[in-house]
Short mmCIF file of C-alpha atoms in Angstrom, two decimals:
data_model
loop_
_atom_site.label_atom_id
_atom_site.label_comp_id
_atom_site.label_asym_id
_atom_site.label_seq_id
_atom_site.Cartn_x
_atom_site.Cartn_y
_atom_site.Cartn_z
CA MET A 1 137.69 38.28 120.27
CA ARG A 2 135.51 41.54 120.42
CA SER A 3 137.27 44.32 122.56
CA GLY A 4 134.82 45.77 125.06
CA CYS A 5 132.34 42.93 125.04
CA ASN A 6 131.96 40.13 127.67
CA THR A 7 133.26 36.80 126.66
CA ASN A 8 130.27 34.69 127.96
CA PRO A 9 129.06 32.45 124.82
CA HIS A 10 125.45 33.20 125.65
CA LEU A 11 126.42 37.20 125.58
CA ILE A 12 128.49 36.68 122.42
CA ARG A 13 125.45 34.98 120.88
CA ILE A 14 123.42 38.22 121.68
CA ILE A 15 126.06 40.52 120.61
CA ASP A 16 126.28 38.71 117.23
CA PHE A 17 122.54 38.76 116.90
CA VAL A 18 122.94 42.55 117.01
CA LEU A 19 126.26 42.88 115.04
CA GLU A 20 125.38 40.55 112.19
CA GLY A 21 122.93 42.68 110.50
CA ILE A 22 119.55 41.86 112.02
CA MET A 23 119.58 45.75 112.65
CA ASP A 24 120.36 47.74 109.72
CA PHE A 25 122.44 50.60 111.40
CA ASP A 26 122.85 52.41 108.11
CA LYS A 27 119.03 53.26 108.08
CA TYR A 28 119.71 55.35 111.32
CA LYS A 29 122.39 57.65 109.58
CA ASN A 30 121.22 60.97 108.70
CA LYS A 31 121.78 61.18 104.99
CA LEU A 32 120.77 64.81 104.58
CA PRO A 33 123.79 67.02 103.99
CA TYR A 34 124.30 69.46 106.77
CA PRO A 35 123.28 72.92 105.42
CA ASP A 36 126.13 74.61 103.70
CA ARG A 37 126.30 78.29 104.62
CA GLU A 38 127.61 79.23 101.29
CA ASN A 39 124.17 78.13 99.96
CA PHE A 40 122.48 80.98 102.01
CA GLU A 41 124.82 83.80 100.92
CA ARG A 42 123.12 86.21 98.32
CA ILE A 43 124.69 89.14 96.37
CA ASP A 44 122.46 92.03 95.47
CA PHE A 45 123.92 94.28 92.67
CA GLY A 46 122.85 96.57 89.95
CA LYS A 47 123.68 99.35 87.77
CA ILE A 48 121.96 102.66 86.65
CA GLY A 49 120.03 101.45 83.64
CA ILE A 50 120.11 97.89 84.60
CA ARG A 51 117.62 96.47 87.24
CA THR A 52 118.79 95.17 90.51
CA GLU A 53 119.46 91.51 90.83
CA ARG A 54 119.87 89.04 93.83
CA PHE A 55 121.57 85.71 93.11
CA ALA A 56 122.91 83.08 95.42
CA ALA A 57 126.80 83.68 95.73
CA LYS A 58 127.25 79.87 95.11
CA ASP A 59 125.59 79.95 91.69
CA PHE A 60 126.36 83.57 90.72
CA LEU A 61 128.17 82.95 87.47
CA SER A 62 125.57 80.82 86.01
CA SER A 63 122.93 83.01 87.37
CA ILE A 64 124.58 86.01 85.77
CA ARG A 65 124.94 84.54 82.46
CA ALA A 66 121.19 83.76 82.27
CA VAL A 67 120.18 87.50 82.38
CA PRO A 68 120.00 88.48 78.58
CA GLU A 69 120.84 92.07 79.42
CA LEU A 70 123.94 91.06 81.29
CA ARG A 71 125.24 88.24 79.18
CA ASP A 72 127.45 90.80 76.92
CA GLU A 73 128.53 92.86 79.78
CA SER A 74 132.43 92.69 80.14
CA VAL A 75 132.08 91.86 83.95
CA VAL A 76 130.61 88.36 82.95
CA LYS A 77 133.95 87.61 81.31
CA ALA A 78 135.87 88.85 84.23
CA LEU A 79 133.83 86.41 86.71
CA ALA A 80 135.42 83.06 87.30
CA ARG A 81 133.67 80.01 88.76
CA ASP A 82 135.68 79.59 91.80
CA MET A 83 135.66 83.07 93.12
CA THR A 84 134.58 83.89 96.84
CA SER A 85 131.57 86.21 97.35
CA LYS A 86 134.25 88.96 98.27
CA GLU A 87 136.09 88.57 95.03
CA ILE A 88 132.82 88.65 93.14
CA MET A 89 131.76 91.88 94.63
CA GLU A 90 135.30 93.37 94.15
CA THR A 91 134.97 92.51 90.45
CA LEU A 92 131.46 93.88 90.21
CA SER A 93 132.64 97.06 91.85
CA LYS A 94 135.62 97.49 89.25
CA TYR A 95 132.90 97.22 86.42
CA GLY A 96 130.75 99.91 88.00
CA PHE A 97 128.32 97.80 89.70
CA MET A 98 127.09 98.60 93.33
CA CYS A 99 126.68 95.40 95.20
CA ARG A 100 126.24 94.27 98.62
CA SER A 101 126.02 90.78 100.15
CA SER A 102 123.67 89.42 102.66
CA PHE A 103 123.15 86.29 104.48
CA ASP A 104 119.53 84.44 104.67
CA GLN A 105 119.89 83.77 108.28
CA ILE A 106 116.15 82.71 108.81
CA ASN A 107 116.32 79.80 105.95
CA TYR A 108 119.75 78.85 107.08
CA ASP A 109 118.58 78.21 110.59
CA LEU A 110 115.30 76.37 109.35
CA ALA A 111 117.51 74.19 107.36
CA VAL A 112 119.93 73.38 110.15
CA GLU A 113 116.83 72.98 112.51
CA LYS A 114 115.34 70.55 109.88
CA TYR A 115 118.84 68.70 109.86
CA TYR A 116 118.74 68.22 113.45
CA ASP A 117 114.98 67.27 113.72
CA HIS A 118 115.59 64.64 111.23
CA SER A 119 118.60 63.38 113.14
CA ARG A 120 116.36 63.16 116.48
CA GLU A 121 113.54 61.30 114.45
CA LEU A 122 116.28 58.69 113.30
CA GLN A 123 117.65 58.30 116.80
CA LYS A 124 114.12 57.74 118.30
CA LEU A 125 113.57 55.28 115.44
CA PHE A 126 116.89 53.41 116.54
CA GLU A 127 115.87 53.16 120.13
CA ALA A 128 112.45 51.78 119.46
CA ASP A 129 113.93 49.25 117.07
CA LEU A 130 116.74 48.35 119.56
CA LEU A 131 113.93 47.81 122.16
CA VAL A 132 112.22 45.37 119.69
CA GLU A 133 115.37 43.45 118.75
CA CYS A 134 116.14 42.93 122.39
CA GLY A 135 112.76 41.89 123.11
CA VAL A 136 111.94 44.55 125.60
CA ASP A 137 109.39 46.71 123.78
CA ASP A 138 106.81 45.39 126.02
CA ILE A 139 108.40 46.69 129.04
CA PRO A 140 107.51 50.34 130.24
CA ALA A 141 109.82 52.97 129.05
CA HIS A 142 110.61 54.20 132.91
CA LEU A 143 112.00 50.92 133.17
CA THR A 144 114.13 50.57 130.01
CA GLU A 145 115.03 54.29 129.86
CA PRO A 146 117.71 54.07 132.39
CA PHE A 147 119.57 51.28 130.67
CA LEU A 148 119.02 52.97 127.19
CA SER A 149 120.57 56.29 128.58
CA MET A 150 123.44 54.36 130.03
CA ALA A 151 124.17 52.43 126.77
CA LEU A 152 123.86 55.74 124.86
CA ASP A 153 126.27 57.71 127.39
CA GLU A 154 128.71 55.01 127.66
CA ALA A 155 128.97 53.65 123.87
CA LYS A 156 127.97 56.66 121.75
CA SER A 157 131.57 57.30 120.63
CA TYR A 158 131.17 53.64 119.09
CA GLY A 159 128.05 54.58 116.79
CA HIS A 160 124.82 52.65 116.82
CA ASN A 161 126.45 49.37 116.83
CA GLY A 162 128.29 50.13 120.25
CA ILE A 163 125.09 51.42 121.60
CA ALA A 164 123.39 48.15 120.70
CA CYS A 165 126.26 46.03 121.97
CA LYS A 166 126.09 47.73 125.34
CA PHE A 167 122.26 47.81 125.62
CA SER A 168 122.23 44.17 124.64
CA LEU A 169 124.65 43.55 127.62
CA LEU A 170 122.47 45.67 129.84
CA MET A 171 119.36 43.90 129.23
CA GLN A 172 120.98 40.58 129.50
CA ALA A 173 122.17 41.69 133.03
CA ALA A 174 118.82 42.80 133.85
CA ALA A 175 117.09 39.70 132.47
CA PRO A 176 115.98 38.50 136.09
CA LEU A 177 114.52 41.85 136.79
CA ILE A 178 112.61 41.90 133.27
CA ASP A 179 111.38 38.37 133.86
CA ALA A 180 109.93 39.36 137.53
CA TYR A 181 108.46 42.38 136.07
CA ARG A 182 106.62 40.09 133.35
CA ALA A 183 105.72 37.59 135.81
CA SER A 184 104.20 40.08 138.22
CA ARG A 185 102.18 41.58 135.28
CA VAL A 186 100.81 38.25 134.39
CA SER A 187 99.96 37.33 137.91
CA ALA A 188 98.22 40.54 138.35
CA VAL A 189 95.75 39.84 135.33
#
């Protein structure tokens, strides 16, 4: 027996309809990785006689090895792949390089915004598909929105599956109202 769901056989059939894969809940998951702050850290460094360089802290070792005039510098051998930005800068300083770290806040914020925009798009897609799957996509939003909001508020901790279950139950409970709305709409035409 499912916990949190009604035991009415008709409702169980509706819940099974939602839970048994008619809706592919996986397609509503944000598969974009959340932006890693480390990807936006930069290290600027230079030495008299060598041009100033700016590399991402995350790929610093491979980037510094790719510069022909730095490849043979002893500092390259002193750097290790698992060093933090602070450790890299300390090592550069020990070998006579001037350096500073910076954080690309603008591009980081844009990446975070892109991540959340994508999440919102997926949520809207889920809600639209849920209305279709429950057969109420022809009902105006101002009538279905309160039920959808209630399902989201009460079942969001259970994920899309829980929201779909809750919304299905609410739509079943509201079936007489939905039928009355449809009948009034048909008779008005």
